[in-house]
């Protein structure tokens, strides 16, 4: 791997991925809201940000997302569900990464192996959902998984050496999870980044379209 693009480069996981890649000698380009004014929910903003680049990337890593948006926390029951909360979650956690996939296609090489990795979450698994709740976030991540899986199929027709995957990073100790870290074991961002890059290192085009955790284990859809 010689060059990489990280979307969401200022976040806890995104910045750790950038640092880990840089330590390997990989040339890293990063995009974020705070650093570049990228609004992943706005297609014009996504297109303009990605149009800054001309050279294909060996890795495109999408690390954007949020658990709480505008004070709307994960729902414990249907009573807490709102149309706005659902729409905001889909806009940021599903539609945004899909727009990145749409406009990043020209930055995917055809003559060499490449990877597009999108951060998802285990709670987006329908098959693994035995607790209920967290309606908007779960549904948005499930939608993201479907969008990425479909993109993997389409992109694979022209990019035979490409792997497109959804990755679950585990519960990472970031501002994103600050109010929920007492419920699950956490890992620091640098460890999460190393784990995710180890998985990425092992991927081949035969893995494209899969939903994997930080240890490379399959997660049910």
mmCIF file of C-alpha atoms in Angstrom:
data_model
loop_
_atom_site.group_PDB
_atom_site.id
_atom_site.type_symbol
_atom_site.label_atom_id
_atom_site.label_comp_id
_atom_site.label_asym_id
_atom_site.label_seq_id
_atom_site.Cartn_x
_atom_site.Cartn_y
_atom_site.Cartn_z
ATOM 1 C CA UNK A 1 0.000 0.000 0.000
ATOM 2 C CA UNK A 2 1.447 3.338 -1.060
ATOM 3 C CA UNK A 3 -1.350 5.864 -0.648
ATOM 4 C CA UNK A 4 -4.628 6.090 1.225
ATOM 5 C CA UNK A 5 -7.596 8.398 1.619
ATOM 6 C CA UNK A 6 -9.347 8.618 4.994
ATOM 7 C CA UNK A 7 -12.796 10.198 5.159
ATOM 8 C CA UNK A 8 -13.493 11.385 8.691
ATOM 9 C CA UNK A 9 -9.814 11.887 9.393
ATOM 10 C CA UNK A 10 -10.290 14.090 12.448
ATOM 11 C CA UNK A 11 -12.387 11.619 14.430
ATOM 12 C CA UNK A 12 -11.059 9.198 17.028
ATOM 13 C CA UNK A 13 -10.773 6.183 14.744
ATOM 14 C CA UNK A 14 -10.070 8.164 11.586
ATOM 15 C CA UNK A 15 -7.150 10.045 13.104
ATOM 16 C CA UNK A 16 -5.751 6.814 14.553
ATOM 17 C CA UNK A 17 -5.976 5.155 11.130
ATOM 18 C CA UNK A 18 -4.126 8.111 9.609
ATOM 19 C CA UNK A 19 -1.389 7.877 12.238
ATOM 20 C CA UNK A 20 -1.027 4.118 11.831
ATOM 21 C CA UNK A 21 -0.777 4.381 8.054
ATOM 22 C CA UNK A 22 1.699 7.235 8.305
ATOM 23 C CA UNK A 23 3.893 5.137 10.612
ATOM 24 C CA UNK A 24 4.009 2.522 7.848
ATOM 25 C CA UNK A 25 5.252 5.078 5.353
ATOM 26 C CA UNK A 26 1.915 5.285 3.535
ATOM 27 C CA UNK A 27 1.059 8.650 1.997
ATOM 28 C CA UNK A 28 -2.223 9.636 3.645
ATOM 29 C CA UNK A 29 -4.772 12.199 2.489
ATOM 30 C CA UNK A 30 -7.536 13.037 4.930
ATOM 31 C CA UNK A 31 -10.900 14.756 4.707
ATOM 32 C CA UNK A 32 -13.089 15.894 7.584
ATOM 33 C CA UNK A 33 -15.721 18.417 8.553
ATOM 34 C CA UNK A 34 -13.435 20.277 10.951
ATOM 35 C CA UNK A 35 -10.416 20.343 8.668
ATOM 36 C CA UNK A 36 -11.961 20.661 5.234
ATOM 37 C CA UNK A 37 -15.574 21.662 5.693
ATOM 38 C CA UNK A 38 -16.764 18.299 4.393
ATOM 39 C CA UNK A 39 -20.470 17.738 5.012
ATOM 40 C CA UNK A 40 -20.964 14.073 4.259
ATOM 41 C CA UNK A 41 -24.751 14.525 4.249
ATOM 42 C CA UNK A 42 -24.547 17.006 1.363
ATOM 43 C CA UNK A 43 -23.772 15.553 -2.054
ATOM 44 C CA UNK A 44 -22.321 18.780 -3.422
ATOM 45 C CA UNK A 45 -19.902 18.961 -0.498
ATOM 46 C CA UNK A 46 -18.873 15.319 -0.981
ATOM 47 C CA UNK A 47 -18.348 15.759 -4.726
ATOM 48 C CA UNK A 48 -16.315 18.949 -4.315
ATOM 49 C CA UNK A 49 -14.118 17.402 -1.619
ATOM 50 C CA UNK A 50 -13.344 14.288 -3.641
ATOM 51 C CA UNK A 51 -12.787 16.275 -6.831
ATOM 52 C CA UNK A 52 -9.651 17.698 -5.222
ATOM 53 C CA UNK A 53 -7.915 14.407 -5.913
ATOM 54 C CA UNK A 54 -6.734 12.999 -9.222
ATOM 55 C CA UNK A 55 -4.542 10.054 -8.233
ATOM 56 C CA UNK A 56 -6.144 6.674 -7.423
ATOM 57 C CA UNK A 57 -5.795 5.375 -3.856
ATOM 58 C CA UNK A 58 -4.821 1.896 -2.714
ATOM 59 C CA UNK A 59 -7.120 2.306 0.303
ATOM 60 C CA UNK A 60 -10.199 4.445 0.815
ATOM 61 C CA UNK A 61 -11.286 4.276 4.448
ATOM 62 C CA UNK A 62 -14.619 5.805 5.482
ATOM 63 C CA UNK A 63 -14.589 6.508 9.217
ATOM 64 C CA UNK A 64 -17.498 8.915 9.525
ATOM 65 C CA UNK A 65 -20.536 8.424 11.743
ATOM 66 C CA UNK A 66 -22.272 9.367 14.976
ATOM 67 C CA UNK A 67 -24.219 7.580 17.669
ATOM 68 C CA UNK A 68 -25.998 10.687 18.956
ATOM 69 C CA UNK A 69 -27.099 13.509 16.647
ATOM 70 C CA UNK A 70 -28.443 16.823 17.913
ATOM 71 C CA UNK A 71 -29.005 15.370 21.360
ATOM 72 C CA UNK A 72 -31.043 12.433 20.074
ATOM 73 C CA UNK A 73 -29.682 9.425 21.982
ATOM 74 C CA UNK A 74 -30.222 5.758 21.036
ATOM 75 C CA UNK A 75 -33.820 4.830 21.765
ATOM 76 C CA UNK A 76 -34.659 2.359 24.517
ATOM 77 C CA UNK A 77 -38.234 1.945 23.301
ATOM 78 C CA UNK A 78 -40.585 2.811 20.446
ATOM 79 C CA UNK A 79 -41.886 5.697 22.561
ATOM 80 C CA UNK A 80 -38.568 7.487 22.039
ATOM 81 C CA UNK A 81 -38.560 7.034 18.258
ATOM 82 C CA UNK A 82 -38.906 10.182 16.148
ATOM 83 C CA UNK A 83 -38.996 10.812 12.435
ATOM 84 C CA UNK A 84 -36.245 13.411 12.758
ATOM 85 C CA UNK A 85 -34.013 11.051 14.706
ATOM 86 C CA UNK A 86 -34.431 8.348 12.073
ATOM 87 C CA UNK A 87 -33.815 10.742 9.188
ATOM 88 C CA UNK A 88 -30.693 12.214 10.784
ATOM 89 C CA UNK A 89 -29.219 8.790 11.449
ATOM 90 C CA UNK A 90 -29.814 7.635 7.889
ATOM 91 C CA UNK A 91 -28.419 10.865 6.451
ATOM 92 C CA UNK A 92 -25.148 10.623 8.366
ATOM 93 C CA UNK A 93 -24.564 6.917 8.850
ATOM 94 C CA UNK A 94 -25.979 5.426 5.637
ATOM 95 C CA UNK A 95 -26.520 8.025 2.919
ATOM 96 C CA UNK A 96 -23.265 9.887 3.576
ATOM 97 C CA UNK A 97 -20.944 6.906 3.046
ATOM 98 C CA UNK A 98 -23.004 5.898 -0.003
ATOM 99 C CA UNK A 99 -22.374 9.338 -1.505
ATOM 100 C CA UNK A 100 -18.661 8.846 -0.867
ATOM 101 C CA UNK A 101 -18.797 5.536 -2.744
ATOM 102 C CA UNK A 102 -20.608 7.226 -5.612
ATOM 103 C CA UNK A 103 -18.100 10.034 -6.044
ATOM 104 C CA UNK A 104 -14.941 8.100 -5.138
ATOM 105 C CA UNK A 105 -15.280 5.550 -7.934
ATOM 106 C CA UNK A 106 -12.834 7.371 -10.192
ATOM 107 C CA UNK A 107 -10.234 7.215 -7.399
ATOM 108 C CA UNK A 108 -10.235 3.413 -7.350
ATOM 109 C CA UNK A 109 -7.451 1.876 -9.465
ATOM 110 C CA UNK A 110 -8.210 -0.902 -11.943
ATOM 111 C CA UNK A 111 -4.654 -2.098 -12.544
ATOM 112 C CA UNK A 112 -3.740 -3.132 -8.985
ATOM 113 C CA UNK A 113 -5.311 -4.374 -5.741
ATOM 114 C CA UNK A 114 -7.288 -1.798 -3.753
ATOM 115 C CA UNK A 115 -9.599 -1.717 -0.763
ATOM 116 C CA UNK A 116 -12.590 0.385 0.210
ATOM 117 C CA UNK A 117 -13.372 -0.092 3.903
ATOM 118 C CA UNK A 118 -16.405 1.495 5.546
ATOM 119 C CA UNK A 119 -16.921 1.569 9.302
ATOM 120 C CA UNK A 120 -20.157 -0.111 10.285
ATOM 121 C CA UNK A 121 -21.248 -1.551 13.642
ATOM 122 C CA UNK A 122 -22.255 -4.938 14.981
ATOM 123 C CA UNK A 123 -25.555 -3.463 16.153
ATOM 124 C CA UNK A 124 -26.415 -3.002 12.471
ATOM 125 C CA UNK A 125 -26.649 -6.785 12.166
ATOM 126 C CA UNK A 126 -30.268 -7.959 11.996
ATOM 127 C CA UNK A 127 -29.257 -11.556 12.660
ATOM 128 C CA UNK A 128 -27.266 -10.598 15.752
ATOM 129 C CA UNK A 129 -29.949 -8.354 17.258
ATOM 130 C CA UNK A 130 -31.248 -10.073 20.365
ATOM 131 C CA UNK A 131 -31.816 -7.001 22.517
ATOM 132 C CA UNK A 132 -33.909 -4.593 20.444
ATOM 133 C CA UNK A 133 -33.813 -0.856 21.010
ATOM 134 C CA UNK A 134 -31.439 1.618 19.386
ATOM 135 C CA UNK A 135 -33.849 1.710 16.471
ATOM 136 C CA UNK A 136 -32.470 4.570 14.404
ATOM 137 C CA UNK A 137 -28.790 3.745 14.745
ATOM 138 C CA UNK A 138 -29.330 0.019 14.162
ATOM 139 C CA UNK A 139 -31.485 0.672 11.091
ATOM 140 C CA UNK A 140 -29.059 3.205 9.648
ATOM 141 C CA UNK A 141 -26.125 0.816 10.011
ATOM 142 C CA UNK A 142 -28.188 -2.022 8.524
ATOM 143 C CA UNK A 143 -28.964 0.288 5.610
ATOM 144 C CA UNK A 144 -25.294 1.150 5.282
ATOM 145 C CA UNK A 145 -24.418 -2.545 5.143
ATOM 146 C CA UNK A 146 -26.851 -3.101 2.282
ATOM 147 C CA UNK A 147 -25.561 -0.075 0.375
ATOM 148 C CA UNK A 148 -21.929 -1.161 0.727
ATOM 149 C CA UNK A 149 -22.738 -4.761 -0.182
ATOM 150 C CA UNK A 150 -24.516 -3.613 -3.341
ATOM 151 C CA UNK A 151 -21.651 -1.290 -4.246
ATOM 152 C CA UNK A 152 -19.190 -4.147 -3.811
ATOM 153 C CA UNK A 153 -21.074 -6.144 -6.427
ATOM 154 C CA UNK A 154 -21.294 -3.277 -8.913
ATOM 155 C CA UNK A 155 -17.733 -2.019 -8.496
ATOM 156 C CA UNK A 156 -16.359 -5.537 -8.699
ATOM 157 C CA UNK A 157 -17.534 -5.825 -12.305
ATOM 158 C CA UNK A 158 -14.991 -3.230 -13.446
ATOM 159 C CA UNK A 159 -12.439 -3.369 -10.654
ATOM 160 C CA UNK A 160 -11.494 -7.023 -10.557
ATOM 161 C CA UNK A 161 -8.772 -6.498 -7.953
ATOM 162 C CA UNK A 162 -10.955 -4.452 -5.574
ATOM 163 C CA UNK A 163 -12.270 -5.427 -2.148
ATOM 164 C CA UNK A 164 -15.140 -3.440 -0.594
ATOM 165 C CA UNK A 165 -16.040 -4.290 3.001
ATOM 166 C CA UNK A 166 -17.973 -3.177 6.065
ATOM 167 C CA UNK A 167 -15.867 -3.284 9.239
ATOM 168 C CA UNK A 168 -16.936 -3.311 12.890
ATOM 169 C CA UNK A 169 -14.166 -1.747 15.013
ATOM 170 C CA UNK A 170 -15.389 -2.932 18.414
ATOM 171 C CA UNK A 171 -16.182 -0.431 21.153
ATOM 172 C CA UNK A 172 -13.465 2.172 20.862
ATOM 173 C CA UNK A 173 -12.716 4.683 23.621
ATOM 174 C CA UNK A 174 -13.595 7.890 21.779
ATOM 175 C CA UNK A 175 -15.910 10.846 22.312
ATOM 176 C CA UNK A 176 -18.365 8.970 20.085
ATOM 177 C CA UNK A 177 -18.841 6.243 22.733
ATOM 178 C CA UNK A 178 -18.105 8.226 25.897
ATOM 179 C CA UNK A 179 -21.536 7.691 27.446
ATOM 180 C CA UNK A 180 -21.652 3.964 26.644
ATOM 181 C CA UNK A 181 -18.214 2.643 27.548
ATOM 182 C CA UNK A 182 -19.340 1.090 30.829
ATOM 183 C CA UNK A 183 -21.479 -1.428 28.933
ATOM 184 C CA UNK A 184 -18.776 -3.056 26.802
ATOM 185 C CA UNK A 185 -15.015 -3.609 26.974
ATOM 186 C CA UNK A 186 -13.257 -0.826 25.097
ATOM 187 C CA UNK A 187 -9.957 -0.457 23.272
ATOM 188 C CA UNK A 188 -8.017 2.775 22.628
ATOM 189 C CA UNK A 189 -8.172 4.221 19.104
ATOM 190 C CA UNK A 190 -4.586 3.276 18.219
ATOM 191 C CA UNK A 191 -5.252 -0.377 19.067
ATOM 192 C CA UNK A 192 -8.505 -0.326 17.105
ATOM 193 C CA UNK A 193 -6.656 1.132 14.116
ATOM 194 C CA UNK A 194 -4.003 -1.588 14.256
ATOM 195 C CA UNK A 195 -6.700 -4.258 14.449
ATOM 196 C CA UNK A 196 -8.611 -2.870 11.489
ATOM 197 C CA UNK A 197 -5.495 -2.487 9.351
ATOM 198 C CA UNK A 198 -4.501 -6.070 10.147
ATOM 199 C CA UNK A 199 -7.866 -7.167 8.768
ATOM 200 C CA UNK A 200 -7.465 -4.946 5.707
ATOM 201 C CA UNK A 201 -3.995 -6.386 5.078
ATOM 202 C CA UNK A 202 -5.499 -9.874 4.843
ATOM 203 C CA UNK A 203 -8.305 -9.029 2.412
ATOM 204 C CA UNK A 204 -8.504 -10.211 -1.178
ATOM 205 C CA UNK A 205 -11.101 -9.536 -3.899
ATOM 206 C CA UNK A 206 -12.820 -12.769 -2.809
ATOM 207 C CA UNK A 207 -13.711 -11.001 0.469
ATOM 208 C CA UNK A 208 -15.492 -8.129 -1.249
ATOM 209 C CA UNK A 209 -18.997 -7.511 0.051
ATOM 210 C CA UNK A 210 -18.392 -9.030 3.483
ATOM 211 C CA UNK A 211 -19.223 -7.657 6.954
ATOM 212 C CA UNK A 212 -16.294 -8.344 9.294
ATOM 213 C CA UNK A 213 -15.270 -7.446 12.814
ATOM 214 C CA UNK A 214 -11.918 -6.163 14.052
ATOM 215 C CA UNK A 215 -10.607 -9.742 14.259
ATOM 216 C CA UNK A 216 -11.646 -10.603 10.714
ATOM 217 C CA UNK A 217 -14.629 -12.701 11.839
ATOM 218 C CA UNK A 218 -17.839 -12.721 9.829
ATOM 219 C CA UNK A 219 -20.822 -10.850 11.268
ATOM 220 C CA UNK A 220 -24.301 -11.991 10.158
ATOM 221 C CA UNK A 221 -26.299 -9.531 8.114
#
